[in-house]
Amino acid sequence: MKDTPILHHKVLENLFKNRTLSNEQLEEILANEKNTLTQDLQTIIKFCSNELDDIDDEVSYNLMVYTLFLLKECEREDQLNLVLDILKWSDDKIEYWFGDLFTEYYWGFVYHFGQDQIETLVDFLKQEELDTFSKEQVALALYQIYLKNPDKQNLIANHWTELLEFYNSLSEESTEIDPTYLAFFTSYIFNPSDYQKELIENLYDKGYVDFSVNGDYDDLFEIVEPEKNIITVFELNDELINFEKGNQSDFNSKLFEEFNKYQKNGATIVLEKKINRNDPCPCGSGKKYKKCCLS
């Protein structure tokens, strides 16, 4: 492994080498002094922000997920800008480091660091040229803050109105209109007022909302998004361990058998090593392995 950053705490090197850790390793990491540990985690995030061609293939693809979960455990509440800046990374970079875990868990980092900075989250949702699912994770975090914090509900409801008015003010030629994101956003407004419903209906009438996500305007109010659980780094670790075990099991049985029979251009494809979740699937579909043969 080359060009990994210099860190205060050597135990963090395990994050680069191993796809999963033991609970004891996680406890050892979290036992370190929080200021220098936070600095090290920030250094790792900076490392992951490099161009993907500069990242050694031996670096664990779970590096960023572990890093952010550990950062959440560091009892430092001043990391929101860092978390939001990651959402501005390229699609390829987010996909590489998070895969399907992005839409499953990223909202939790925004929730944790942003629950006392609602205005910052609202301002983020007004920015131009952001990826659909990056904005969706912030909108989901805002919704979860509403559900879990009754004292913030009036404030958030007012900001929902502000955002609906903002999106309605956009011209049809605006590059800020994102129909898929707006379908998610409108579904994350809890028990909308009559005025909010009017604003939402206007967005539908203008064609600003993607009907394929939640159906038409009348269908929207039949959808009640659930409150989500916030998991710890230890619970995440259990999930990653289970994934890796299942991944290995698949290769030891069904996938080796099926792929070794697969014929392409008259040649048999033989799998000699385990495939990473972000590698192209050997079946030739063009999809990443995790989105093809694991599905």
CSV table of C-alpha atoms in Angstrom, one decimal:
chain,number,residue,atom,x,y,z
A,1,MET,CA,0.0,0.0,0.0
A,2,LYS,CA,1.4,3.4,-1.0
A,3,ASP,CA,1.0,7.1,-0.3
A,4,THR,CA,-1.3,6.7,2.8
A,5,PRO,CA,-1.3,9.7,5.1
A,6,ILE,CA,0.8,10.0,8.2
A,7,LEU,CA,-1.5,9.8,11.3
A,8,HIS,CA,-1.2,10.4,15.0
A,9,HIS,CA,-2.7,7.0,15.9
A,10,LYS,CA,-1.2,4.0,14.2
A,11,VAL,CA,-4.3,1.9,15.0
A,12,LEU,CA,-6.2,3.8,12.3
A,13,GLU,CA,-4.0,2.2,9.7
A,14,ASN,CA,-6.3,-0.8,10.1
A,15,LEU,CA,-9.0,1.2,8.3
A,16,PHE,CA,-6.9,1.3,5.2
A,17,LYS,CA,-6.0,-2.4,5.2
A,18,ASN,CA,-9.1,-4.2,6.4
A,19,ARG,CA,-12.7,-4.2,5.0
A,20,THR,CA,-14.0,-5.0,8.5
A,21,LEU,CA,-12.7,-4.6,12.0
A,22,SER,CA,-13.2,-6.3,15.3
A,23,ASN,CA,-15.1,-4.5,18.1
A,24,GLU,CA,-11.9,-4.5,20.0
A,25,GLN,CA,-10.1,-2.6,17.3
A,26,LEU,CA,-13.0,-0.1,17.2
A,27,GLU,CA,-12.8,0.4,20.9
A,28,GLU,CA,-9.1,0.9,20.7
A,29,ILE,CA,-9.6,3.6,18.1
A,30,LEU,CA,-12.2,5.4,20.1
A,31,ALA,CA,-10.1,5.3,23.3
A,32,ASN,CA,-7.7,7.7,21.8
A,33,GLU,CA,-7.6,11.4,22.6
A,34,LYS,CA,-10.5,13.0,20.8
A,35,ASN,CA,-8.8,16.0,19.3
A,36,THR,CA,-6.0,14.2,17.6
A,37,LEU,CA,-8.4,11.4,16.6
A,38,THR,CA,-10.6,13.9,15.0
A,39,GLN,CA,-7.6,15.4,13.1
A,40,ASP,CA,-6.6,11.9,11.9
A,41,LEU,CA,-10.2,11.2,10.6
A,42,GLN,CA,-10.2,14.6,8.8
A,43,THR,CA,-6.9,13.6,7.3
A,44,ILE,CA,-8.3,10.3,6.0
A,45,ILE,CA,-11.3,12.2,4.5
A,46,LYS,CA,-8.9,14.5,2.7
A,47,PHE,CA,-7.0,11.4,1.4
A,48,CYS,CA,-10.3,10.0,0.1
A,49,SER,CA,-11.0,13.2,-1.7
A,50,ASN,CA,-8.1,12.6,-4.0
A,51,GLU,CA,-8.8,11.5,-7.6
A,52,LEU,CA,-9.7,7.8,-7.7
A,53,ASP,CA,-6.7,7.1,-10.0
A,54,ASP,CA,-4.4,8.1,-7.2
A,55,ILE,CA,-6.0,5.7,-4.7
A,56,ASP,CA,-4.2,2.4,-4.3
A,57,ASP,CA,-6.4,-0.6,-5.1
A,58,GLU,CA,-5.4,-2.2,-1.9
A,59,VAL,CA,-7.1,0.5,0.2
A,60,SER,CA,-10.3,-0.8,1.7
A,61,TYR,CA,-13.5,0.5,0.0
A,62,ASN,CA,-15.1,0.8,3.5
A,63,LEU,CA,-12.5,3.4,4.6
A,64,MET,CA,-14.8,6.4,4.2
A,65,VAL,CA,-17.8,4.8,5.8
A,66,TYR,CA,-15.9,3.7,8.9
A,67,THR,CA,-14.2,7.2,9.1
A,68,LEU,CA,-17.4,9.1,9.1
A,69,PHE,CA,-19.1,6.8,11.7
A,70,LEU,CA,-16.0,7.2,13.9
A,71,LEU,CA,-16.1,10.9,13.4
A,72,LYS,CA,-19.7,10.9,14.6
A,73,GLU,CA,-18.5,9.1,17.8
A,74,CYS,CA,-15.8,11.7,18.6
A,75,GLU,CA,-18.2,14.1,20.4
A,76,ARG,CA,-17.2,17.0,18.1
A,77,GLU,CA,-20.2,18.9,16.8
A,78,ASP,CA,-18.3,21.2,14.4
A,79,GLN,CA,-18.1,18.9,11.4
A,80,LEU,CA,-21.2,19.9,9.4
A,81,ASN,CA,-19.3,21.8,6.7
A,82,LEU,CA,-17.0,18.8,6.2
A,83,VAL,CA,-20.0,16.5,5.8
A,84,LEU,CA,-21.7,18.8,3.4
A,85,ASP,CA,-18.5,19.3,1.3
A,86,ILE,CA,-18.4,15.5,0.8
A,87,LEU,CA,-21.8,15.8,-0.8
A,88,LYS,CA,-20.3,18.0,-3.5
A,89,TRP,CA,-17.9,15.2,-4.6
A,90,SER,CA,-18.3,13.7,-8.1
A,91,ASP,CA,-20.8,10.9,-8.5
A,92,ASP,CA,-18.0,8.5,-9.3
A,93,LYS,CA,-16.2,9.3,-6.1
A,94,ILE,CA,-19.3,9.0,-3.9
A,95,GLU,CA,-20.2,5.7,-5.6
A,96,TYR,CA,-16.7,4.4,-5.1
A,97,TRP,CA,-16.4,5.1,-1.4
A,98,PHE,CA,-20.0,4.5,-0.3
A,99,GLY,CA,-21.8,2.4,-2.9
A,100,ASP,CA,-25.3,1.5,-1.7
A,101,LEU,CA,-24.5,2.6,1.8
A,102,PHE,CA,-24.7,6.3,0.7
A,103,THR,CA,-28.5,6.4,0.5
A,104,GLU,CA,-28.8,4.1,3.5
A,105,TYR,CA,-26.7,6.0,6.0
A,106,TYR,CA,-25.4,9.4,4.9
A,107,TRP,CA,-28.4,11.3,6.1
A,108,GLY,CA,-27.4,10.2,9.6
A,109,PHE,CA,-24.1,12.2,9.4
A,110,VAL,CA,-26.0,15.3,8.2
A,111,TYR,CA,-28.6,14.7,11.0
A,112,HIS,CA,-25.9,14.3,13.7
A,113,PHE,CA,-23.8,17.4,12.8
A,114,GLY,CA,-26.7,19.5,11.4
A,115,GLN,CA,-29.5,19.2,13.9
A,116,ASP,CA,-28.6,22.5,15.5
A,117,GLN,CA,-27.7,24.2,12.2
A,118,ILE,CA,-31.0,24.0,10.4
A,119,GLU,CA,-30.5,27.2,8.4
A,120,THR,CA,-27.2,25.8,7.0
A,121,LEU,CA,-29.1,22.7,5.8
A,122,VAL,CA,-31.8,24.9,4.2
A,123,ASP,CA,-29.1,27.0,2.4
A,124,PHE,CA,-27.5,23.9,1.1
A,125,LEU,CA,-30.8,22.8,-0.5
A,126,LYS,CA,-30.9,26.1,-2.4
A,127,GLN,CA,-27.5,25.6,-4.0
A,128,GLU,CA,-27.0,25.0,-7.7
A,129,GLU,CA,-25.5,22.0,-9.5
A,130,LEU,CA,-25.7,19.5,-6.7
A,131,ASP,CA,-26.4,15.8,-7.3
A,132,THR,CA,-29.9,14.6,-6.8
A,133,PHE,CA,-29.1,12.2,-4.1
A,134,SER,CA,-26.8,14.5,-2.3
A,135,LYS,CA,-29.6,17.0,-1.9
A,136,GLU,CA,-32.0,14.1,-1.0
A,137,GLN,CA,-29.8,13.0,1.9
A,138,VAL,CA,-30.0,16.6,3.3
A,139,ALA,CA,-33.7,16.8,2.8
A,140,LEU,CA,-34.1,13.4,4.5
A,141,ALA,CA,-32.0,14.5,7.4
A,142,LEU,CA,-34.1,17.6,7.8
A,143,TYR,CA,-37.2,15.4,7.9
A,144,GLN,CA,-35.7,13.1,10.5
A,145,ILE,CA,-34.7,16.1,12.7
A,146,TYR,CA,-38.4,17.1,12.5
A,147,LEU,CA,-39.6,13.7,13.6
A,148,LYS,CA,-37.1,13.2,16.4
A,149,ASN,CA,-37.1,16.8,17.9
A,150,PRO,CA,-40.5,18.2,18.7
A,151,ASP,CA,-39.0,21.5,19.8
A,152,LYS,CA,-37.7,22.1,16.2
A,153,GLN,CA,-40.8,21.2,14.3
A,154,ASN,CA,-42.2,24.7,14.0
A,155,LEU,CA,-38.9,26.0,12.7
A,156,ILE,CA,-38.5,23.2,10.2
A,157,ALA,CA,-42.1,23.6,9.0
A,158,ASN,CA,-41.4,27.2,8.3
A,159,HIS,CA,-38.3,26.4,6.4
A,160,TRP,CA,-40.2,23.8,4.3
A,161,THR,CA,-42.5,26.6,3.3
A,162,GLU,CA,-39.5,28.8,2.5
A,163,LEU,CA,-38.0,26.1,0.3
A,164,LEU,CA,-41.3,25.4,-1.5
A,165,GLU,CA,-41.6,29.1,-2.3
A,166,PHE,CA,-38.0,29.1,-3.5
A,167,TYR,CA,-38.5,26.1,-5.8
A,168,ASN,CA,-41.8,27.6,-7.1
A,169,SER,CA,-39.9,30.8,-7.9
A,170,LEU,CA,-37.5,29.0,-10.3
A,171,SER,CA,-38.2,29.6,-14.0
A,172,GLU,CA,-38.8,26.6,-16.3
A,173,GLU,CA,-35.4,27.2,-17.9
A,174,SER,CA,-33.5,27.1,-14.6
A,175,THR,CA,-30.8,24.5,-14.2
A,176,GLU,CA,-31.7,24.3,-10.5
A,177,ILE,CA,-34.9,22.3,-11.2
A,178,ASP,CA,-34.3,18.7,-10.3
A,179,PRO,CA,-37.6,16.8,-10.7
A,180,THR,CA,-36.3,13.6,-9.0
A,181,TYR,CA,-35.0,15.5,-6.0
A,182,LEU,CA,-38.2,17.5,-5.7
A,183,ALA,CA,-40.2,14.2,-5.7
A,184,PHE,CA,-38.2,13.1,-2.6
A,185,PHE,CA,-38.3,16.6,-1.0
A,186,THR,CA,-42.1,16.9,-1.2
A,187,SER,CA,-42.5,13.4,0.3
A,188,TYR,CA,-40.4,14.5,3.3
A,189,ILE,CA,-42.8,17.3,4.3
A,190,PHE,CA,-44.7,16.0,7.3
A,191,ASN,CA,-48.4,16.8,7.5
A,192,PRO,CA,-48.2,19.8,5.1
A,193,SER,CA,-50.4,22.8,5.8
A,194,ASP,CA,-53.0,23.9,3.2
A,195,TYR,CA,-50.6,26.6,1.9
A,196,GLN,CA,-47.8,24.0,1.6
A,197,LYS,CA,-50.1,21.7,-0.3
A,198,GLU,CA,-50.9,24.6,-2.6
A,199,LEU,CA,-47.2,25.2,-3.2
A,200,ILE,CA,-46.6,21.4,-3.8
A,201,GLU,CA,-49.5,21.2,-6.2
A,202,ASN,CA,-48.0,24.2,-8.1
A,203,LEU,CA,-44.7,22.3,-8.5
A,204,TYR,CA,-46.6,19.3,-9.9
A,205,ASP,CA,-48.6,21.5,-12.3
A,206,LYS,CA,-45.4,23.1,-13.6
A,207,GLY,CA,-43.9,19.7,-14.2
A,208,TYR,CA,-41.1,20.3,-11.7
A,209,VAL,CA,-41.8,16.9,-9.9
A,210,ASP,CA,-41.0,13.5,-11.3
A,211,PHE,CA,-44.2,11.5,-11.3
A,212,SER,CA,-42.4,8.2,-11.6
A,213,VAL,CA,-41.0,8.5,-8.0
A,214,ASN,CA,-44.2,8.8,-5.9
A,215,GLY,CA,-47.0,9.1,-8.4
A,216,ASP,CA,-49.1,12.1,-9.0
A,217,TYR,CA,-50.0,14.9,-6.6
A,218,ASP,CA,-52.9,13.0,-5.0
A,219,ASP,CA,-50.8,9.9,-4.4
A,220,LEU,CA,-48.2,11.9,-2.6
A,221,PHE,CA,-50.2,12.3,0.6
A,222,GLU,CA,-50.7,8.6,1.0
A,223,ILE,CA,-46.9,8.3,1.5
A,224,VAL,CA,-45.7,8.7,5.1
A,225,GLU,CA,-41.9,8.2,5.3
A,226,PRO,CA,-40.9,6.3,8.4
A,227,GLU,CA,-38.6,7.5,11.2
A,228,LYS,CA,-35.2,6.0,10.7
A,229,ASN,CA,-32.9,4.5,13.3
A,230,ILE,CA,-29.5,6.0,13.9
A,231,ILE,CA,-26.9,3.2,14.2
A,232,THR,CA,-23.5,3.2,16.0
A,233,VAL,CA,-20.2,2.3,14.4
A,234,PHE,CA,-20.4,-1.1,16.1
A,235,GLU,CA,-23.8,-1.8,14.5
A,236,LEU,CA,-22.4,-0.7,11.2
A,237,ASN,CA,-19.4,-3.1,11.7
A,238,ASP,CA,-21.8,-6.0,12.3
A,239,GLU,CA,-23.5,-5.2,9.0
A,240,LEU,CA,-20.3,-4.9,7.1
A,241,ILE,CA,-19.0,-8.2,8.5
A,242,ASN,CA,-22.3,-9.9,7.5
A,243,PHE,CA,-22.0,-8.5,4.0
A,244,GLU,CA,-18.4,-9.7,3.6
A,245,LYS,CA,-19.3,-13.1,4.9
A,246,GLY,CA,-22.2,-13.4,2.5
A,247,ASN,CA,-20.0,-12.1,-0.3
A,248,GLN,CA,-17.3,-14.7,0.4
A,249,SER,CA,-20.0,-17.4,0.7
A,250,ASP,CA,-21.4,-16.5,-2.7
A,251,PHE,CA,-18.1,-16.9,-4.3
A,252,ASN,CA,-17.3,-20.1,-2.7
A,253,SER,CA,-20.5,-21.7,-4.0
A,254,LYS,CA,-22.9,-20.4,-6.6
A,255,LEU,CA,-20.9,-17.7,-8.3
A,256,PHE,CA,-17.8,-19.7,-8.8
A,257,GLU,CA,-19.9,-22.5,-10.3
A,258,GLU,CA,-21.9,-20.3,-12.5
A,259,PHE,CA,-19.2,-18.0,-13.7
A,260,ASN,CA,-16.8,-20.8,-14.5
A,261,LYS,CA,-19.5,-22.2,-16.8
A,262,TYR,CA,-20.1,-18.8,-18.4
A,263,GLN,CA,-18.9,-18.7,-22.1
A,264,LYS,CA,-17.9,-15.4,-23.7
A,265,ASN,CA,-16.4,-15.4,-27.2
A,266,GLY,CA,-15.7,-19.0,-26.8
A,267,ALA,CA,-13.7,-18.7,-23.6
A,268,THR,CA,-14.6,-19.8,-20.1
A,269,ILE,CA,-14.4,-17.1,-17.5
A,270,VAL,CA,-12.5,-18.4,-14.4
A,271,LEU,CA,-12.6,-16.4,-11.2
A,272,GLU,CA,-9.4,-16.7,-9.4
A,273,LYS,CA,-10.0,-14.1,-6.6
A,274,LYS,CA,-12.7,-12.4,-4.8
A,275,ILE,CA,-14.3,-9.4,-6.5
A,276,ASN,CA,-14.7,-6.1,-4.8
A,277,ARG,CA,-18.2,-4.6,-4.7
A,278,ASN,CA,-17.2,-1.8,-7.0
A,279,ASP,CA,-15.5,-4.0,-9.6
A,280,PRO,CA,-17.2,-4.7,-13.0
A,281,CYS,CA,-19.3,-7.9,-12.8
A,282,PRO,CA,-17.6,-10.8,-14.5
A,283,CYS,CA,-20.8,-11.8,-16.3
A,284,GLY,CA,-20.3,-9.1,-18.8
A,285,SER,CA,-23.4,-7.0,-18.0
A,286,GLY,CA,-21.4,-3.8,-17.6
A,287,LYS,CA,-22.8,-3.3,-14.1
A,288,LYS,CA,-20.8,-3.2,-10.9
A,289,TYR,CA,-20.7,-6.5,-9.1
A,290,LYS,CA,-22.7,-5.3,-6.1
A,291,LYS,CA,-25.5,-4.2,-8.5
A,292,CYS,CA,-25.6,-7.3,-10.6
A,293,CYS,CA,-24.9,-10.7,-9.2
A,294,LEU,CA,-25.6,-9.7,-5.6
A,295,SER,CA,-29.0,-8.5,-6.6
